[in-house]
CSV table of C-alpha atoms and ligand atoms in Angstrom, one decimal:
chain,number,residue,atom,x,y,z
A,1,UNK,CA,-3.9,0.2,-3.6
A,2,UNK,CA,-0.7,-0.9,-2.8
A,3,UNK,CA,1.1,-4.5,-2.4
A,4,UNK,CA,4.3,-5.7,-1.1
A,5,UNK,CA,6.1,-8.7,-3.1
A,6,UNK,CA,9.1,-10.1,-0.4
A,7,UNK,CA,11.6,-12.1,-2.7
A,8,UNK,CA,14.7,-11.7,-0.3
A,9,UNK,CA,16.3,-14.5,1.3
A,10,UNK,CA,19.2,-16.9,0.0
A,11,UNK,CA,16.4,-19.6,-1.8
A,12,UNK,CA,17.9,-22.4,0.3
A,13,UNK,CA,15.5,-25.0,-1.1
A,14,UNK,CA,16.5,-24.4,-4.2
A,15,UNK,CA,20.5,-24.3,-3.8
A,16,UNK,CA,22.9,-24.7,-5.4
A,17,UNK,CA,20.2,-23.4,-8.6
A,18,UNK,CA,19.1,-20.3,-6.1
A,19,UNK,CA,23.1,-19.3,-5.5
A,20,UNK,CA,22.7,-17.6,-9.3
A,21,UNK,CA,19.4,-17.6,-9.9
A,22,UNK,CA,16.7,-16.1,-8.0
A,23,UNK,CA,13.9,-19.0,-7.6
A,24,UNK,CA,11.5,-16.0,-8.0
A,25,UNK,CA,12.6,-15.3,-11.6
A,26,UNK,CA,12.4,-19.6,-12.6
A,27,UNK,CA,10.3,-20.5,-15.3
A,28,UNK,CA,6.5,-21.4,-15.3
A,29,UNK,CA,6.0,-21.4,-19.8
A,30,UNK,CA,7.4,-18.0,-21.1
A,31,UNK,CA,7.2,-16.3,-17.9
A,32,UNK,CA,9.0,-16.3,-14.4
A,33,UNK,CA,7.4,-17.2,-11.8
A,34,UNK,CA,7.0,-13.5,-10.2
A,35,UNK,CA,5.1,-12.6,-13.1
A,36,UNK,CA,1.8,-14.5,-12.1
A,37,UNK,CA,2.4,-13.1,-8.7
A,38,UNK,CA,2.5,-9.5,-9.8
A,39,UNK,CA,-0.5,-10.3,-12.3
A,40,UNK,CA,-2.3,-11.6,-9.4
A,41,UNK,CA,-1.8,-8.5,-7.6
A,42,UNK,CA,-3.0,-5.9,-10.1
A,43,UNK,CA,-6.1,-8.2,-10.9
A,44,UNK,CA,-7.2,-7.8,-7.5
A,45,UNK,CA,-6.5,-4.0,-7.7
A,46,UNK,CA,-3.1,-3.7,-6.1
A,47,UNK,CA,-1.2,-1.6,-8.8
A,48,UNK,CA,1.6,-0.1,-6.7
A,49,UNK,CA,3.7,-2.5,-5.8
A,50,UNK,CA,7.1,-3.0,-4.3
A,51,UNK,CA,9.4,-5.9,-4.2
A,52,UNK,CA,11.7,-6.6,-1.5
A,53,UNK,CA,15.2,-8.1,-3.1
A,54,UNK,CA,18.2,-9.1,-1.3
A,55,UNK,CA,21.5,-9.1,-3.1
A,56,UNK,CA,21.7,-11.1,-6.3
A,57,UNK,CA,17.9,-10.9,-6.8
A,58,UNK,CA,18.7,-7.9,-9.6
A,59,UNK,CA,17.7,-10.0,-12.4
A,60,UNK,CA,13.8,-9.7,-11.2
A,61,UNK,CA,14.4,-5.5,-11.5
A,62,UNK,CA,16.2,-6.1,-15.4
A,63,UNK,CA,12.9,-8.1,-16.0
A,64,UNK,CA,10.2,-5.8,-15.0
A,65,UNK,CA,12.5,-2.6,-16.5
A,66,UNK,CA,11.7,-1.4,-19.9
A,67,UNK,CA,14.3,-2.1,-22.8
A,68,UNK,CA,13.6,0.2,-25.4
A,69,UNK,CA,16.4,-0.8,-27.5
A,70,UNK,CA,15.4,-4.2,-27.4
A,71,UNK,CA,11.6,-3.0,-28.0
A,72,UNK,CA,12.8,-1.0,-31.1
A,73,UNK,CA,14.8,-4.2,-32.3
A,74,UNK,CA,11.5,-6.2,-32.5
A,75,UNK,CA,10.1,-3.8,-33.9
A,76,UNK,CA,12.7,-3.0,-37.0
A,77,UNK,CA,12.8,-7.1,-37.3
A,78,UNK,CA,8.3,-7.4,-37.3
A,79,UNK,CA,8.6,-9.4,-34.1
A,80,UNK,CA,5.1,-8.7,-32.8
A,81,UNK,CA,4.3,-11.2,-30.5
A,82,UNK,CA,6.9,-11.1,-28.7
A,83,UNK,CA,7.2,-6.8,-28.8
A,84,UNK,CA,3.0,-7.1,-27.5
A,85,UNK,CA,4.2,-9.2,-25.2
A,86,UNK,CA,7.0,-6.6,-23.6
A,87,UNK,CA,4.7,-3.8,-24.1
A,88,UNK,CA,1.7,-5.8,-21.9
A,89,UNK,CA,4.9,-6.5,-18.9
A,90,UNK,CA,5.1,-2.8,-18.8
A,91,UNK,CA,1.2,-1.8,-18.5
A,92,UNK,CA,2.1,-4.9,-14.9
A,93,UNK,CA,1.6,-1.8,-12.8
A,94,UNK,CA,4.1,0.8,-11.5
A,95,UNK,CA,6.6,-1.4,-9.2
A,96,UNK,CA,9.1,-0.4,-7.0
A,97,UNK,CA,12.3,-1.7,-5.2
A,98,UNK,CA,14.3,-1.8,-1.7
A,99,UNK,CA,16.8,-3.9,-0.5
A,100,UNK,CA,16.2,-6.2,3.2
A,101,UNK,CA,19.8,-5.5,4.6
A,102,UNK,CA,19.9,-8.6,6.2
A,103,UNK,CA,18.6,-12.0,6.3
A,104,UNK,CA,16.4,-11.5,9.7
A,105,UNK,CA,13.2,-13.4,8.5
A,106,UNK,CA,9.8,-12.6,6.4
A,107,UNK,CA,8.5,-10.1,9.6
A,108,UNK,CA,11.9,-8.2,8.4
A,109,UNK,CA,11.6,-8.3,4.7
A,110,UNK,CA,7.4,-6.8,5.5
A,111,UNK,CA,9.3,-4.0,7.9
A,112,UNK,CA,11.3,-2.4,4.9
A,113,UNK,CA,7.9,-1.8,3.4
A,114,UNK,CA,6.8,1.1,5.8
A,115,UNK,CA,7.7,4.3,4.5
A,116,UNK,CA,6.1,2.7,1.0
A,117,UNK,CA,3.0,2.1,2.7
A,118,UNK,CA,2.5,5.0,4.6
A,119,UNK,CA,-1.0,5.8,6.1
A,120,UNK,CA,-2.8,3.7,3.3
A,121,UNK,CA,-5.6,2.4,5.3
A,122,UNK,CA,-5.3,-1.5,4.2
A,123,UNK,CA,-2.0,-3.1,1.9
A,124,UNK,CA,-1.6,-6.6,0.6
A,125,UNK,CA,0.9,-8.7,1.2
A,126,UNK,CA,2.4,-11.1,-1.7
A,127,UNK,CA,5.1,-13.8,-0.8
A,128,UNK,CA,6.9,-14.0,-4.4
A,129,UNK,CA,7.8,-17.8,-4.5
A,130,UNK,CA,4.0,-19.0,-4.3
A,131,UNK,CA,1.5,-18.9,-7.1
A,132,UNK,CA,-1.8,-19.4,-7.0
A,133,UNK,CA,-3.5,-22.1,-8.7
A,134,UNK,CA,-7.5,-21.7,-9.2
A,135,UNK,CA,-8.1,-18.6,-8.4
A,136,UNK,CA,-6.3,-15.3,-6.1
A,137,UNK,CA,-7.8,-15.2,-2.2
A,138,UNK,CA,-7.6,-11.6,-2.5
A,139,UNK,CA,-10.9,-10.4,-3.9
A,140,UNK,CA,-12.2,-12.3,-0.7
A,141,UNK,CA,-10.0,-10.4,1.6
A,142,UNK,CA,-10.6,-7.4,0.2
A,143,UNK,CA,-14.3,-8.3,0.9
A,144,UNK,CA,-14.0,-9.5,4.4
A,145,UNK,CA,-12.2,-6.2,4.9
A,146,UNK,CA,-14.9,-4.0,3.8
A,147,UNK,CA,-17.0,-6.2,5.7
A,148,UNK,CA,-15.4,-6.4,8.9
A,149,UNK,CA,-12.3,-3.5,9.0
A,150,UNK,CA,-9.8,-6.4,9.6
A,151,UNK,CA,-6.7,-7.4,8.3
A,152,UNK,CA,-6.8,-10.8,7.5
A,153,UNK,CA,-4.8,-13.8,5.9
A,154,UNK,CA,-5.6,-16.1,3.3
A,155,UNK,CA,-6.0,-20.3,5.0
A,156,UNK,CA,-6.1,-23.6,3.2
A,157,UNK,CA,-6.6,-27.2,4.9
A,158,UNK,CA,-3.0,-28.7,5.9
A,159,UNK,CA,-2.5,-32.3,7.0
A,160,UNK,CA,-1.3,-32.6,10.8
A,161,UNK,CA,2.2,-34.1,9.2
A,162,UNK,CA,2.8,-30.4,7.5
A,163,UNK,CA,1.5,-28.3,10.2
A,164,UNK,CA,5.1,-27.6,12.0
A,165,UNK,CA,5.8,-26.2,8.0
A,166,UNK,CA,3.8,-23.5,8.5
A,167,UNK,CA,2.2,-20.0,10.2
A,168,UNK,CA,-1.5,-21.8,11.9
A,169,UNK,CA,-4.7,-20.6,12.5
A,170,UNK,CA,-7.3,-20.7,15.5
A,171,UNK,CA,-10.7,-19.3,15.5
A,172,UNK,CA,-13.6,-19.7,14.8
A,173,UNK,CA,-16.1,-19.5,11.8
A,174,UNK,CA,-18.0,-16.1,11.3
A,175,UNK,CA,-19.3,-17.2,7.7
A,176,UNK,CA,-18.4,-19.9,5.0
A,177,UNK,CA,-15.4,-19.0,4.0
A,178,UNK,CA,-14.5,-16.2,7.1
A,179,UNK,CA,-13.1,-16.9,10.3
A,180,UNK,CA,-12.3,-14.8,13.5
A,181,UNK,CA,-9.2,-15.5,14.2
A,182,UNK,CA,-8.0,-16.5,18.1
A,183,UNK,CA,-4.9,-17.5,18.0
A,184,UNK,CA,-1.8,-17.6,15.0
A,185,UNK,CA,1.3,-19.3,15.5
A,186,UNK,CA,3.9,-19.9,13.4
A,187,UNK,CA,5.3,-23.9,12.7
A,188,UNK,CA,3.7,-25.4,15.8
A,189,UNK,CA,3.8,-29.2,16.5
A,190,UNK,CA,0.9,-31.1,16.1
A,191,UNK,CA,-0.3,-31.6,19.5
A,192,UNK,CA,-0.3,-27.9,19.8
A,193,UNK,CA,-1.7,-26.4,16.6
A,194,UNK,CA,-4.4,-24.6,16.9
A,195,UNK,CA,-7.3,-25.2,15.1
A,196,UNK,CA,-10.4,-23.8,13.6
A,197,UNK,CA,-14.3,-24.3,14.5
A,198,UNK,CA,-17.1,-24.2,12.8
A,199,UNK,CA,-20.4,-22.1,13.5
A,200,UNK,CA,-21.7,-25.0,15.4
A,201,UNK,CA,-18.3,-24.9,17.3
A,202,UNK,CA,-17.1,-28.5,16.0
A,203,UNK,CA,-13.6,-28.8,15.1
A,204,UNK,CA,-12.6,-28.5,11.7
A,205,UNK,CA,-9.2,-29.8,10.3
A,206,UNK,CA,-6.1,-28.1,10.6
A,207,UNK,CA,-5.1,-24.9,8.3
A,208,UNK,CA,-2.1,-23.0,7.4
A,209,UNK,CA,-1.6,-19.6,6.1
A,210,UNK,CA,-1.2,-19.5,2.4
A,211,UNK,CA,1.2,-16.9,1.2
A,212,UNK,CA,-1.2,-13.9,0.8
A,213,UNK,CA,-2.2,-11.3,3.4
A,214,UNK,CA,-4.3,-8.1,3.7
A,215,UNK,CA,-2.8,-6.0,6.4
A,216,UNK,CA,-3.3,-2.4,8.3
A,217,UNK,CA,-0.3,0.2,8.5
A,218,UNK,CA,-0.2,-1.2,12.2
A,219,UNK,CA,1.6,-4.5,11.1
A,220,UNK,CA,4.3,-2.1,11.4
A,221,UNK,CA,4.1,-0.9,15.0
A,222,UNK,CA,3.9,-4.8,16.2
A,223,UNK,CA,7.0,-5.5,14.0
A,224,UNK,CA,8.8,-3.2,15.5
A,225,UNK,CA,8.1,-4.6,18.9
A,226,UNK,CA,8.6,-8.3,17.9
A,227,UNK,CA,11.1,-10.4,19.0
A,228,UNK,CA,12.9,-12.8,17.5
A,229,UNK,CA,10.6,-16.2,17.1
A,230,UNK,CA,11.0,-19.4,15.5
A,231,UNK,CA,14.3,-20.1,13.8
A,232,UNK,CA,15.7,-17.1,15.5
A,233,UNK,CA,14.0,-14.9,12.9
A,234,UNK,CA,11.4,-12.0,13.1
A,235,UNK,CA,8.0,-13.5,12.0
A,236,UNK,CA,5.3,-11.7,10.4
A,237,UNK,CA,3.1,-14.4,12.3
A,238,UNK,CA,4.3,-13.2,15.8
A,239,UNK,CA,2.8,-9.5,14.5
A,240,UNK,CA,0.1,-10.8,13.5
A,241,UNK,CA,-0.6,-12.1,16.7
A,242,UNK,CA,-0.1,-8.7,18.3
A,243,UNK,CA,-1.9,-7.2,15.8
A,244,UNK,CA,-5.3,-9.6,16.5
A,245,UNK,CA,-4.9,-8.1,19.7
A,246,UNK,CA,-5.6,-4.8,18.9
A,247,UNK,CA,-7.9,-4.7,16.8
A,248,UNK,CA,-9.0,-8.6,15.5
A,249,UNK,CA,-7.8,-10.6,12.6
A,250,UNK,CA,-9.5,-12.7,9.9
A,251,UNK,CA,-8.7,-16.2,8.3
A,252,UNK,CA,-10.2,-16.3,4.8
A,253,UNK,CA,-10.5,-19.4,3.0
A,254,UNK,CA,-10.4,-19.4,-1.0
A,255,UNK,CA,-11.6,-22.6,-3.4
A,256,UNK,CA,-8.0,-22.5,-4.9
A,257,UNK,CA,-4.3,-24.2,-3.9
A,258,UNK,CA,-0.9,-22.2,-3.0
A,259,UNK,CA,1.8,-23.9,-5.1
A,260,UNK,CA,5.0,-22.9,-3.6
A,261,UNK,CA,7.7,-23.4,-6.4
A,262,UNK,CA,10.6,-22.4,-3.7
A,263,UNK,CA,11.6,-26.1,-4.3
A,264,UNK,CA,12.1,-28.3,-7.5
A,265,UNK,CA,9.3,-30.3,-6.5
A,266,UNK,CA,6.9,-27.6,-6.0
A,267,UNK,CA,7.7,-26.0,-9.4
A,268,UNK,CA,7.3,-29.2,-10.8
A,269,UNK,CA,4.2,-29.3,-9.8
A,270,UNK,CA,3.0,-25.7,-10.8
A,271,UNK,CA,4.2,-26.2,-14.5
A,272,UNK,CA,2.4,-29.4,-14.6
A,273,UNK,CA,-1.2,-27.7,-12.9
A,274,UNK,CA,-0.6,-24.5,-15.4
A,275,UNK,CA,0.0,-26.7,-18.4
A,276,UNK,CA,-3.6,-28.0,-17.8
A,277,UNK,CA,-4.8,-24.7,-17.0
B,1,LIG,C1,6.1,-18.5,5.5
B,1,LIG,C2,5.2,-18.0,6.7
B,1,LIG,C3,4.2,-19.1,7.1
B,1,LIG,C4,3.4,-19.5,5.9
B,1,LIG,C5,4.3,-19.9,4.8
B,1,LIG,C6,3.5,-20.3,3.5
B,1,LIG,O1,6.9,-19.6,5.9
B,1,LIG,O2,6.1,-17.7,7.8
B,1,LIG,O3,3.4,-18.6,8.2
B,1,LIG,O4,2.5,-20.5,6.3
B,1,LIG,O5,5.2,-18.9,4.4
B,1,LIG,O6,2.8,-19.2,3.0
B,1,LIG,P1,8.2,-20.0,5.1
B,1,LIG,O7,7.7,-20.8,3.9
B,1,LIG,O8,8.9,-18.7,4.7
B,1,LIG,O9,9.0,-20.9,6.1
């Protein structure tokens, strides 16, 4: 199956760091922070991925490219470890790369992604600055999807403070951890979020979208007829929305957390959650 990694954009919670270093490619122990979210991907079955860069991401291409000079250099000098450890980055799938042209939003970045996608029936969506701590969402998709045909995007709780942060979700509860989606908008205020119900129909708390998403080809028809939305960009949200339209969408809740690590706090955070791990 096949996943789509966007890691364009200029980083601006990261700046002035992000002007030379991609925030994708910071560190979390011996590895960048991409590499959990690739790893995450092919653990759920997603081996054919590609990554959307925008200029000056390159160094994330040098790192998943093989180096054989560098492998036979370990080698000669009985570097092991660290040789096993090159070796294992290149069994990380077979991964692929375009460019987003221009900075026109994450709806955008997803549209460069059609021709790779093709008439593949169902595709994941990865955004490269979050990892996931306790556990992918995507198994669960995967399962709502053979469950219900649906796309469907992964939710966690979010406090009424954060809720203008981030895409929202409406709907109501089909099973546990599944929920029919009504209504997704993208960094709403508070007093009109949407919000999700339970199978008794009482209200539950707020929750955003969390990074991962399992969509159909037709993501791509809707982008193409998507206007600009919030911040003047094109959001993947305002697809979505079209897209539940046609043909329904799902909200699937996972017992993990999204860290984002797209600012210093954030990758604080993750280092400190992974260093328990
Ligand atoms: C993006 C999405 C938003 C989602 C968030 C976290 O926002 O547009 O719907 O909730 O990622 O996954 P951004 O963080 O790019 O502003």
């Amino acid at each position: 199956m096949k996943a789509v990694l966007p890691a364009a954009g200029f980083g601006t919670r990261f700046l002035p760091l992000a002007k030379a270093i991609p925030k994708e490619m910071l560190p979390l122990g011996d590895k960048p922070v991409i590499h959990y979210v690739v790893a995450e991907a092919v653990a759920a079955g997603f081996d054919d991925i590609l990554i959307i860069l925008s200029r000056g991401k390159e160094a994330i291409p040098t790192y998943f490219t093989p180096n054989p000079d560098l492998e036979r250099h370990l080698e000669q000098i009985g570097k092991t470890r660290e040789l096993a450890a090159l070796r294992e980055l290149s069994r990380l799938g077979r991964i692929h790369y375009t460019y987003q042209p221009a900075m026109r939003g994450l709806g955008d970045a997803v549209r460069q992604a059609k021709e790779f996608v093709g008439n593949d029936p169902v595709f994941a969506v990865l955004l490269a600055d979050t990892v996931m701590h306790g556990g992918s969402p995507l198994p669960a998709m995967l399962a709502a999807w053979r469950q219900h045909a649906q796309p469907s995007v992964a939710l966690e709780p979010c406090p009424a403070e954060k809720v203008s942060r981030y895409g929202v979700a409406g709907g109501r509860q089909l099973e546990p951890d599944v929920f029919a989606l009504a209504q997704l908008v993208e960094k709403p205020k508070p007093e009109v979020a949407p919000r999700l119900l339970d199978a008794a129909g009482a209200t539950l708390p707020y929750h955003a979208f969390a990074a991962r998403y399992l969509f159909t080809p037709e993501i791509f028809d809707c982008l193409d007829t998507t206007a600009a939305g919030y911040g003047g960009e094109v959001q993947v949200t305002d697809a979505m929305e079209q897209l539940r339209t046609r043909r329904g969408f799902l909200g699937v809740r996972w017992p993990g957390r999204r860290l984002d690590i797209g600012h210093p706090a954030g990758l604080i955070e993750a280092a400190r959650l992974l260093g328990e791990a």
